[in-house]
mmCIF file of C-alpha atoms and ligand atoms in Angstrom:
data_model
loop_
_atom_site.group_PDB
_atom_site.id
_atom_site.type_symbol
_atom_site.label_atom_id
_atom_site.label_comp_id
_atom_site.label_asym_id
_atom_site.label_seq_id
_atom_site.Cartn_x
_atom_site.Cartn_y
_atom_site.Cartn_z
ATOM 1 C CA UNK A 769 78.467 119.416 70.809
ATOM 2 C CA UNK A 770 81.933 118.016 69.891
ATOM 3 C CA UNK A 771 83.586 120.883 71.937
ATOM 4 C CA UNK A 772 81.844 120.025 74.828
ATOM 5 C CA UNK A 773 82.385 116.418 74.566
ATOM 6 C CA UNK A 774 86.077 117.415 74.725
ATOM 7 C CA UNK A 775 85.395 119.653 77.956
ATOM 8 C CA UNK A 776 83.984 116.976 79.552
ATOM 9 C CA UNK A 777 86.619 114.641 78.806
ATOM 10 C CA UNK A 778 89.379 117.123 79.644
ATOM 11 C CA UNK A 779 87.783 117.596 83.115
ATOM 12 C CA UNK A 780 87.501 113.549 83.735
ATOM 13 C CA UNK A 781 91.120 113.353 82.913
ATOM 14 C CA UNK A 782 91.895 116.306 85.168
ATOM 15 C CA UNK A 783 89.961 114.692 87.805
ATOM 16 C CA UNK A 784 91.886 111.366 87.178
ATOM 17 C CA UNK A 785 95.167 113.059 87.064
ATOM 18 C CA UNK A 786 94.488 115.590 90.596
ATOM 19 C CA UNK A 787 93.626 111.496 92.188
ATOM 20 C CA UNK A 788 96.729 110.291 91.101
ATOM 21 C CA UNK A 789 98.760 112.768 92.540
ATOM 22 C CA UNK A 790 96.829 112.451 95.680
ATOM 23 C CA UNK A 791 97.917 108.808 95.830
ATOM 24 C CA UNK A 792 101.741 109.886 94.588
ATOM 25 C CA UNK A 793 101.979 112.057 97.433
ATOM 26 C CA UNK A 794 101.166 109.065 99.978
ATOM 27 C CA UNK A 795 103.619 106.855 98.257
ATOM 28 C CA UNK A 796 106.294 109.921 99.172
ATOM 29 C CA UNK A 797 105.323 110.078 102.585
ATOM 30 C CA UNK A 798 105.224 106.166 103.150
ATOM 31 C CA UNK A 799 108.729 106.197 101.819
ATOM 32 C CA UNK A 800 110.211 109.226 103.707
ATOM 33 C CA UNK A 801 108.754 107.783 106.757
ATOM 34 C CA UNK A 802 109.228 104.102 106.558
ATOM 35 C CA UNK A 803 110.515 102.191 109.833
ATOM 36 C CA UNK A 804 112.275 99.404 110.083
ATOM 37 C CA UNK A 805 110.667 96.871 113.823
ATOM 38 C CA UNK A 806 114.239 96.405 115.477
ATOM 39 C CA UNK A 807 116.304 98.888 114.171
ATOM 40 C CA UNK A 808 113.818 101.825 114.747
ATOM 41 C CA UNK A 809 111.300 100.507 117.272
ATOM 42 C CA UNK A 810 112.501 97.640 119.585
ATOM 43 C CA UNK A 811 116.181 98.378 119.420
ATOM 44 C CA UNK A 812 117.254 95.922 121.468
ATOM 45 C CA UNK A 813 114.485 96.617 123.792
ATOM 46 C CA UNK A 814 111.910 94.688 126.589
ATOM 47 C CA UNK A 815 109.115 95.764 128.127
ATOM 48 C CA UNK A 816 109.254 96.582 131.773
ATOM 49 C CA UNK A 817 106.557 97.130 134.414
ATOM 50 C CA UNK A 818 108.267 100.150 136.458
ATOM 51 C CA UNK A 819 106.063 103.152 133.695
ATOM 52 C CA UNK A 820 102.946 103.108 132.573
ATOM 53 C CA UNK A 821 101.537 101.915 129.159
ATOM 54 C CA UNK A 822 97.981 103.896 128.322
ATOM 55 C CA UNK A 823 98.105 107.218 129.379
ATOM 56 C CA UNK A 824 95.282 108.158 131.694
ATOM 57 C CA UNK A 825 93.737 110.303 129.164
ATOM 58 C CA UNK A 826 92.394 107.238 127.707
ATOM 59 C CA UNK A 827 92.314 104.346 130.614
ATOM 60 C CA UNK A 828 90.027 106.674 132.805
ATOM 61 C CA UNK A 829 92.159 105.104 135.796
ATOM 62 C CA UNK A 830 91.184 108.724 137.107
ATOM 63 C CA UNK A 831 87.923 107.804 137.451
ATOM 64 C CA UNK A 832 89.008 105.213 140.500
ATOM 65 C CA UNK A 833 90.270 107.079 143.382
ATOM 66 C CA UNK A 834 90.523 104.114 145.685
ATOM 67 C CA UNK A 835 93.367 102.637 143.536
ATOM 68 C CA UNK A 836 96.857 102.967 145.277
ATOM 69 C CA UNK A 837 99.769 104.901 142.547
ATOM 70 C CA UNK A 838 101.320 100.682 141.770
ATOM 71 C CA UNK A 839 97.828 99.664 141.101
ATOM 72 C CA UNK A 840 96.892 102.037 138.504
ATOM 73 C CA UNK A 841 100.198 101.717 136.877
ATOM 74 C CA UNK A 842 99.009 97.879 136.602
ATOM 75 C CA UNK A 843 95.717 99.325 135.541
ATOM 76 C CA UNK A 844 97.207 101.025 132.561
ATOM 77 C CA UNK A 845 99.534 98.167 131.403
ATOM 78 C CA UNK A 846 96.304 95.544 131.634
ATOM 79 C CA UNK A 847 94.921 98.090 129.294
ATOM 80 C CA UNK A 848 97.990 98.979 127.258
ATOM 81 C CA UNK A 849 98.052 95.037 126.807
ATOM 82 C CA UNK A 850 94.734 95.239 125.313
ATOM 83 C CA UNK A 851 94.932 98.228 123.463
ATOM 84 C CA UNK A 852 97.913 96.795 121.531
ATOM 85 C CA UNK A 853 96.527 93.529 120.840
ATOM 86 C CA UNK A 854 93.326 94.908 119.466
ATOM 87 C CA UNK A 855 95.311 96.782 116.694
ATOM 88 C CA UNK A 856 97.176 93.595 115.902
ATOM 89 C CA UNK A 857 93.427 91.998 115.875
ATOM 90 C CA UNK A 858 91.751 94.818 113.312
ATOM 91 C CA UNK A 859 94.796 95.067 111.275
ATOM 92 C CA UNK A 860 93.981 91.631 110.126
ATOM 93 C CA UNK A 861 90.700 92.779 108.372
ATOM 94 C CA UNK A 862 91.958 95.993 107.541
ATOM 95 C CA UNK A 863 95.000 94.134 105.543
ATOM 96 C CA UNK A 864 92.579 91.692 103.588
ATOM 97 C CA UNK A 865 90.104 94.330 102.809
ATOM 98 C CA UNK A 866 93.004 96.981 101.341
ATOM 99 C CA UNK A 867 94.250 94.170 99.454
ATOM 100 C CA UNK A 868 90.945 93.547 97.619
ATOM 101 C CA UNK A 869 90.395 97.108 97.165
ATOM 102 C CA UNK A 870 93.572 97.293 95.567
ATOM 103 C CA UNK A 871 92.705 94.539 92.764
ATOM 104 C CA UNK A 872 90.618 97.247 91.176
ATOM 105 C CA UNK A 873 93.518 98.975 90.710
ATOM 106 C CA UNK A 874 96.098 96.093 89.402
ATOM 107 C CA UNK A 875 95.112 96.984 85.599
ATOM 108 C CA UNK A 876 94.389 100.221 85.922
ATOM 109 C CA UNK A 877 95.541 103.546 87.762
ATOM 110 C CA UNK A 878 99.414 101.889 89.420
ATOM 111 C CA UNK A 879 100.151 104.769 91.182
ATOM 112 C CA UNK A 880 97.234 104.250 92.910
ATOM 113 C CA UNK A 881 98.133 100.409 92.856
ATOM 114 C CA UNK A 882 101.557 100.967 94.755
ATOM 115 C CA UNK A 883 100.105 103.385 97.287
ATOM 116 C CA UNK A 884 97.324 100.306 99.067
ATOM 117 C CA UNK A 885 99.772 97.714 98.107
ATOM 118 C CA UNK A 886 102.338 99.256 100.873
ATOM 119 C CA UNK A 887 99.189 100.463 102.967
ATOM 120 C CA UNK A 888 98.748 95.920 103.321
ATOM 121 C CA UNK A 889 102.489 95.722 103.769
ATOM 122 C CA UNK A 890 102.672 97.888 106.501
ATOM 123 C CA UNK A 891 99.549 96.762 107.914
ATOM 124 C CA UNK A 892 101.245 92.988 108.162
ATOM 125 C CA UNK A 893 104.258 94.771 109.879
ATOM 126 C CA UNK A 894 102.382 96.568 112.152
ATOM 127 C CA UNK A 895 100.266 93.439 113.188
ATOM 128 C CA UNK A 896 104.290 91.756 113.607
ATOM 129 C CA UNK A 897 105.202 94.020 116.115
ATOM 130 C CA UNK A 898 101.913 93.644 118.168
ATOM 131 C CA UNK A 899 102.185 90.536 118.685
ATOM 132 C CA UNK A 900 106.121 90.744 119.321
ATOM 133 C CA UNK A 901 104.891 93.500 121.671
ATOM 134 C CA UNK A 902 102.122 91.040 123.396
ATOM 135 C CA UNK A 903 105.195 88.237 123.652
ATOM 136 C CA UNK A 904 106.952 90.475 125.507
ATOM 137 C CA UNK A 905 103.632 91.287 128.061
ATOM 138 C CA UNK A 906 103.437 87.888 128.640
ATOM 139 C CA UNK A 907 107.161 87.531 129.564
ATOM 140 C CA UNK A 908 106.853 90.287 132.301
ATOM 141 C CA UNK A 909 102.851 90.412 133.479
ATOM 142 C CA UNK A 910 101.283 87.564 135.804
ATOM 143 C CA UNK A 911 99.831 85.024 134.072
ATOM 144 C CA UNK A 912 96.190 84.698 133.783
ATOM 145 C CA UNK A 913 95.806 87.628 131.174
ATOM 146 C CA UNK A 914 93.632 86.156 128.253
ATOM 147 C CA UNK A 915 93.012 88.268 124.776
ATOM 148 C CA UNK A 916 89.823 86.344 124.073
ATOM 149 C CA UNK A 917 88.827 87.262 120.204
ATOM 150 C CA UNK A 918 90.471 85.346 117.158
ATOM 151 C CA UNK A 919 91.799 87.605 114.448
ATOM 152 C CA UNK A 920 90.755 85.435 111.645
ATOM 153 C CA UNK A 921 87.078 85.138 113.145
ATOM 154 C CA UNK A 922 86.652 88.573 113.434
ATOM 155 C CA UNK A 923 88.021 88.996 109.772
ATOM 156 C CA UNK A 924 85.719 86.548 108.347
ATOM 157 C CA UNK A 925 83.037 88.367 110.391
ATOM 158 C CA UNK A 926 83.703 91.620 109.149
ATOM 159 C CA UNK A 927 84.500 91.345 105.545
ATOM 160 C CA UNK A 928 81.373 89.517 105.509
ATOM 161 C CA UNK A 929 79.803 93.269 105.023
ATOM 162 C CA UNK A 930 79.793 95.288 102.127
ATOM 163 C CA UNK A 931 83.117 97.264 101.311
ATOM 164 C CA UNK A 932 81.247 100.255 102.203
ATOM 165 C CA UNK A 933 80.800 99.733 105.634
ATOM 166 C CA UNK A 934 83.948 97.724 105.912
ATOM 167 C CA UNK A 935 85.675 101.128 104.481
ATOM 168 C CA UNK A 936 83.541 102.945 106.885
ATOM 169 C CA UNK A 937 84.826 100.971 109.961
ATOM 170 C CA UNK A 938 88.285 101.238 108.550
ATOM 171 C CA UNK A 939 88.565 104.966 107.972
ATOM 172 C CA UNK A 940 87.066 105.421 111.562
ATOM 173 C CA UNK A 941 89.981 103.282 113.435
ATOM 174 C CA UNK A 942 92.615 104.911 111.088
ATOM 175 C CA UNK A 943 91.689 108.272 112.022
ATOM 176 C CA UNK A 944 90.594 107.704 115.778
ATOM 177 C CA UNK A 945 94.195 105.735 116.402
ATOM 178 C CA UNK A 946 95.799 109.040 115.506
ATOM 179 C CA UNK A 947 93.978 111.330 117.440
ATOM 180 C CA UNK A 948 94.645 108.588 119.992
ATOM 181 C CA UNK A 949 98.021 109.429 119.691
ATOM 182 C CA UNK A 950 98.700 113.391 119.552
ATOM 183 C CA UNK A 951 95.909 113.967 122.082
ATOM 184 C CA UNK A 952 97.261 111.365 124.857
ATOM 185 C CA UNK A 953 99.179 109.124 124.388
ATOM 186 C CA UNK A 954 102.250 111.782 122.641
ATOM 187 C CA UNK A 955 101.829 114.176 125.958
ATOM 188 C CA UNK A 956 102.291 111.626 128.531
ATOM 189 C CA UNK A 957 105.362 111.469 130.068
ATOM 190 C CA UNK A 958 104.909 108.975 132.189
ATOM 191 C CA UNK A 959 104.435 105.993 129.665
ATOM 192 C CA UNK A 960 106.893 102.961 128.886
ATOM 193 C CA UNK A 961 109.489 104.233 126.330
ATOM 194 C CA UNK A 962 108.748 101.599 124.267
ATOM 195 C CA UNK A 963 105.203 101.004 124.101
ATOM 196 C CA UNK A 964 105.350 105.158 123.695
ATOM 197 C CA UNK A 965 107.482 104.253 120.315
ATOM 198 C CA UNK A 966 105.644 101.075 119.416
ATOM 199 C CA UNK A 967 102.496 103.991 119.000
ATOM 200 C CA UNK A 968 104.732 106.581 118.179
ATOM 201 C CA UNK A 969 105.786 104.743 115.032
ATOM 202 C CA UNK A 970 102.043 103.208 114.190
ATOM 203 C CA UNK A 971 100.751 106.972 114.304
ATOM 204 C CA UNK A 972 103.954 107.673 111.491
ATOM 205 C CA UNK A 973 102.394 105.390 109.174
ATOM 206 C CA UNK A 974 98.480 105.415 109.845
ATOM 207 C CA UNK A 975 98.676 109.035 108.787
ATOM 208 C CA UNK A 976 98.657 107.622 104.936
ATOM 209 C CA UNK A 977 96.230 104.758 105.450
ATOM 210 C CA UNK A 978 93.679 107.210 106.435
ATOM 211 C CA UNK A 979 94.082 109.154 103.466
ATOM 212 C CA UNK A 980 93.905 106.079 101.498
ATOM 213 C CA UNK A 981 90.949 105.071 103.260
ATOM 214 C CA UNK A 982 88.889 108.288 102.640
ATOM 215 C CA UNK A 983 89.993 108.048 98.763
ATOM 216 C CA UNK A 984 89.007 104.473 98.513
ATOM 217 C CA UNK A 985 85.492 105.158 100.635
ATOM 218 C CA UNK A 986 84.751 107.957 98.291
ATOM 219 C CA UNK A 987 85.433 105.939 95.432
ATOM 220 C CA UNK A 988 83.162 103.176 96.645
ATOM 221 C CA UNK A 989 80.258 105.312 97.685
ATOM 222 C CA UNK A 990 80.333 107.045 94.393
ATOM 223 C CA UNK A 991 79.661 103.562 93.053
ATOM 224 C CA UNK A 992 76.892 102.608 95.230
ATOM 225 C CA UNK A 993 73.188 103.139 94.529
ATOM 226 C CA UNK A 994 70.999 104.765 97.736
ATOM 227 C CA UNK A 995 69.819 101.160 98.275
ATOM 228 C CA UNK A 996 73.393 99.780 98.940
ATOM 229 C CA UNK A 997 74.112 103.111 100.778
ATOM 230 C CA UNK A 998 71.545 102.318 103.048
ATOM 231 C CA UNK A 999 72.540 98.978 104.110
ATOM 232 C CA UNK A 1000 75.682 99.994 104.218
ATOM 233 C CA UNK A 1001 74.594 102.188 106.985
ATOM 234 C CA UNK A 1002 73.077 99.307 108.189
ATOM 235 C CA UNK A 1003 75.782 97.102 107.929
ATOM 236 C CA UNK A 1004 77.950 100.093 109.867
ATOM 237 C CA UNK A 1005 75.909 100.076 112.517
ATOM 238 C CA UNK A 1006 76.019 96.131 113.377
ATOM 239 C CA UNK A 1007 80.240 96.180 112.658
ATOM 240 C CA UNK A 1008 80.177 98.999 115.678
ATOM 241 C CA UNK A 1009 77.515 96.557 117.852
ATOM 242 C CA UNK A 1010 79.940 93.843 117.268
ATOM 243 C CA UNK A 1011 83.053 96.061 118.202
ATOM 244 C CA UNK A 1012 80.962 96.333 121.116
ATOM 245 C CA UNK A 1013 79.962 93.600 122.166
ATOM 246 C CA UNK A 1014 83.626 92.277 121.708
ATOM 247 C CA UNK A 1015 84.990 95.517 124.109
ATOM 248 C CA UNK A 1016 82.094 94.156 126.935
ATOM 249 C CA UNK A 1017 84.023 90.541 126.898
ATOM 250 C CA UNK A 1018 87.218 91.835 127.109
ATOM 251 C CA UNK A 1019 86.571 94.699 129.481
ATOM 252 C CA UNK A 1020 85.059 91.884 131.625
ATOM 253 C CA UNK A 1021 87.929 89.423 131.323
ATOM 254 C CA UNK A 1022 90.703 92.639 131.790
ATOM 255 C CA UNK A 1023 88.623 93.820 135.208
ATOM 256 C CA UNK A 1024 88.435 90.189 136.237
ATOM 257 C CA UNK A 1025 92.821 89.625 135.841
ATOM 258 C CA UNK A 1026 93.500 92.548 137.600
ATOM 259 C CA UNK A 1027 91.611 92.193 140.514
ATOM 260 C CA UNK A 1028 93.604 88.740 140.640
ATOM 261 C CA UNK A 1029 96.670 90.143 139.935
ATOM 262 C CA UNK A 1030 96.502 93.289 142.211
ATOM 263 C CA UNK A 1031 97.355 91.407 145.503
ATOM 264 C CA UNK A 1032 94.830 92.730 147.679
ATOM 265 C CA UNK A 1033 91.083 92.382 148.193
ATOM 266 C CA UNK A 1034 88.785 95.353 146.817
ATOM 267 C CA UNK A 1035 85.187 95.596 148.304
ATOM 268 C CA UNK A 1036 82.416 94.506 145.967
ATOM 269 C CA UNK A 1037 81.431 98.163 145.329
ATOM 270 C CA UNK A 1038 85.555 98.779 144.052
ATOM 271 C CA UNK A 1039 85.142 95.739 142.097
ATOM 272 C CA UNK A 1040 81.781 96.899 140.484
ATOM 273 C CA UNK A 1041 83.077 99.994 139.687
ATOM 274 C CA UNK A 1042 86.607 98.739 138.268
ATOM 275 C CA UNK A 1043 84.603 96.168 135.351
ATOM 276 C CA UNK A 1044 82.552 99.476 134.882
ATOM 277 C CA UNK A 1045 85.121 102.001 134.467
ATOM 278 C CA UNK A 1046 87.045 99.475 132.183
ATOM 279 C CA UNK A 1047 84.066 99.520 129.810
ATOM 280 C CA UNK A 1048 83.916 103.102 129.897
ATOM 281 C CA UNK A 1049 87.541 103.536 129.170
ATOM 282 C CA UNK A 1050 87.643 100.544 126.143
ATOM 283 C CA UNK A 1051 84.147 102.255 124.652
ATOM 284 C CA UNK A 1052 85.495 105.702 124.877
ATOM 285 C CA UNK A 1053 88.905 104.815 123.178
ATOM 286 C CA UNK A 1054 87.256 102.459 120.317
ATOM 287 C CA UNK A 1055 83.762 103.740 119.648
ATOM 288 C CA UNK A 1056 82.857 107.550 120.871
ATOM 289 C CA UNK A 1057 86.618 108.857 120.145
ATOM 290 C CA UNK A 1058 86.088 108.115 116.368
ATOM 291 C CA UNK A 1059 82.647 108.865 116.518
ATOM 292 C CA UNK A 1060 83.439 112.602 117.412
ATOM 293 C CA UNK A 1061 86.812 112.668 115.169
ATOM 294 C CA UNK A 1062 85.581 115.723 113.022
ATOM 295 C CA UNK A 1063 87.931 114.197 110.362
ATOM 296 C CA UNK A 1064 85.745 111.285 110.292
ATOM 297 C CA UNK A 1065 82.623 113.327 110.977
ATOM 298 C CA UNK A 1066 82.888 115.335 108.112
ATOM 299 C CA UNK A 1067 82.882 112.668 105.922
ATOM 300 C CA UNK A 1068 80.794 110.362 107.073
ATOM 301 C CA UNK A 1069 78.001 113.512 106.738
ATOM 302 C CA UNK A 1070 79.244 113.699 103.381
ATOM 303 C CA UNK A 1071 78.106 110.426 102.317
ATOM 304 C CA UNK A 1072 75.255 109.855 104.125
ATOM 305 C CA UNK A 1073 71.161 111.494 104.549
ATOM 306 C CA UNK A 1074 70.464 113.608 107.352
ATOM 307 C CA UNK A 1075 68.196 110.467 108.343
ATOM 308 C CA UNK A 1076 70.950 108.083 107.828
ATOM 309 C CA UNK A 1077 72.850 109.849 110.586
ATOM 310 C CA UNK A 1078 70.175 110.450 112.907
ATOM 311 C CA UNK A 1079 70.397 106.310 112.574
ATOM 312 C CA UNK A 1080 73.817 106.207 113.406
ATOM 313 C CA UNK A 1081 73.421 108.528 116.539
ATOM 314 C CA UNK A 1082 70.713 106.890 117.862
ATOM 315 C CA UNK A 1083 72.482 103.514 117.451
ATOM 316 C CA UNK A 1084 75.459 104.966 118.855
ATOM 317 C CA UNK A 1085 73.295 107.147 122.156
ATOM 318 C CA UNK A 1086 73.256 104.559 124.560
ATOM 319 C CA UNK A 1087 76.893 103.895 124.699
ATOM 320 C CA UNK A 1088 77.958 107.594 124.874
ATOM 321 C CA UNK A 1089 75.646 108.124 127.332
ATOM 322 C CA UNK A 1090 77.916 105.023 129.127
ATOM 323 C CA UNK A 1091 80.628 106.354 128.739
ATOM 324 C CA UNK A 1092 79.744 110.023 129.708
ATOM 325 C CA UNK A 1093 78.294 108.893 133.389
HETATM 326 FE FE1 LIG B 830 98.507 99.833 111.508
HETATM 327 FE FE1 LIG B 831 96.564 101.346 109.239
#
């Protein structure tokens, strides 16, 4: 009885000591990669509009053959405007929400401790240099562009859920961002230099928060009883519904500034199809992209019942099927 007390205890402390390293070895890699904004990224830098911003692999700017080559550079760097600000918008959440993850932590495991508390500081950086980034759209790109949601709102909207779901949401953008990255944006050669290396150096360090995030998901959903799993679920499906309905504004604002910015008239079919392929394109990057991240996947299969994600894909169908027409 005593002796397996004492196996028991030996394998909790194993367990303890195999997380640990798991959180040592992020602290490593945050500190061999760690960037500084102007010496490594802007360097001196502006934005120009001569190259594109989002590779075509994710604007879909493919998908309108009417558009002349200068138009669907302008296409890209509405989008590439967008795509930037909406990290500096989620960042905001994702910040808060590490931070009070990491208060279970302050008394307790501080390797663990140091690891999320430099996952929030690079999470304010990174929300720094999207907005220097967005300063410097503005200085170049016609007026009239508008990036509608408030970061704060959508914070206070968001960690109004349960920290599963919020962890959910969290891992999903981590991971998706980087796959983001190696599958599109990282082949393109035709992108800005430096909104290339503004994503170039975001991928660097989102490879650790998405470790972090899995950990700290894991650790939560061991907590949880199937009850607060299940609303969890629930709760996951109305953060992606309001991610959602917050890409249909902006795709809709975005669609509207560029056909006042393109200097010529399109027909009302080109116009149609220009707010629709925007959709597609801001859906596919921030909703069905992480959906079918196997990283995220996997775990997410992990966690939940076979009827719990037969939930999530029928919440999610009708926006694939958008974006796949
Ligand atoms: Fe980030
Ligand atoms: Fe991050």
């Amino acid at each position: 009885m005593l002796m397996q007390a004492a196996t028991t205890l030996d394998r909790a402390q194993a367990a303890e000591t195999t997380l640990t390293a798991r959180y040592a070895k992020v602290i490593a890699a945050s500190k061999r990669i760690r960037w500084d904004l102007e010496r490594d990224v802007f360097r001196g830098r502006t934005l120009g509009l001569t190259r594109k911003y989002m590779p075509d692999g994710l604007s879909r700017v493919k998908d309108l053959p009417f558009l002349r080559a200068p138009e669907a550079r302008l296409f890209s760097q509405v989008q590439g405007r967008t795509y930037a600000n909406l990290f500096g918008l989620v960042e905001r959440f994702i910040g808060a929400k590490t931070l009070e993850v990491s208060r279970d932590h302050a008394l307790g495991d501080q390797v663990a401790l140091e690891a999320l508390v430099r996952f929030a500081d690079e999470e304010i950086k990174h929300q720094e240099m999207f907005r220097r980034l967005e300063t410097m759209a503005a200085a170049v790109m016609p007026a009239g562009y508008a990036f509608a949601p408030d970061p704060n709102d959508v914070a206070t909207m968001v960690l109004g859920k349960g920290t599963w779901a919020v962890l959910g949401l969290t891992l999903d953008l981590e991971i998706y961002t980087q796959a983001h990255y190696r599958a599109s944006i990282e082949p393109d050669s035709e992108l800005s230099d430096l909104w290339k290396d503004v994503f170039l150096f975001h991928w660097k360090e989102e490879s650790q928060h998405a470790i972090l995030d899995e950990l700290e998901w894991r650790r939560e959903d061991a907590r949880v009883d199937a009850a607060a799993r299940d609303r969890g679920v629930t709760e996951l499906i109305e953060l992606v519904g309001a991610v959602d309905g917050m890409l249909q504004a902006q795709a809709q604002a975005d669609a509207a500034y560029f056909v006042r910015i393109a200097g010529r008239a399109f027909t009302m079919a080109e116009e149609s199809a220009l707010r629709d392929v925007m959709l597609k394109a801001y859906r596919w990057q921030h909703i069905v992209i992480g959906a079918q991240e196997p990283r995220f996947a996997d775990v997410l299969q992990a966690l939940v019942t076979p009827a719990q994600m037969t939930r999530i894909g029928e919440a999610l169908a009708p926006i694939v099927a958008h974006v796949a027409s």
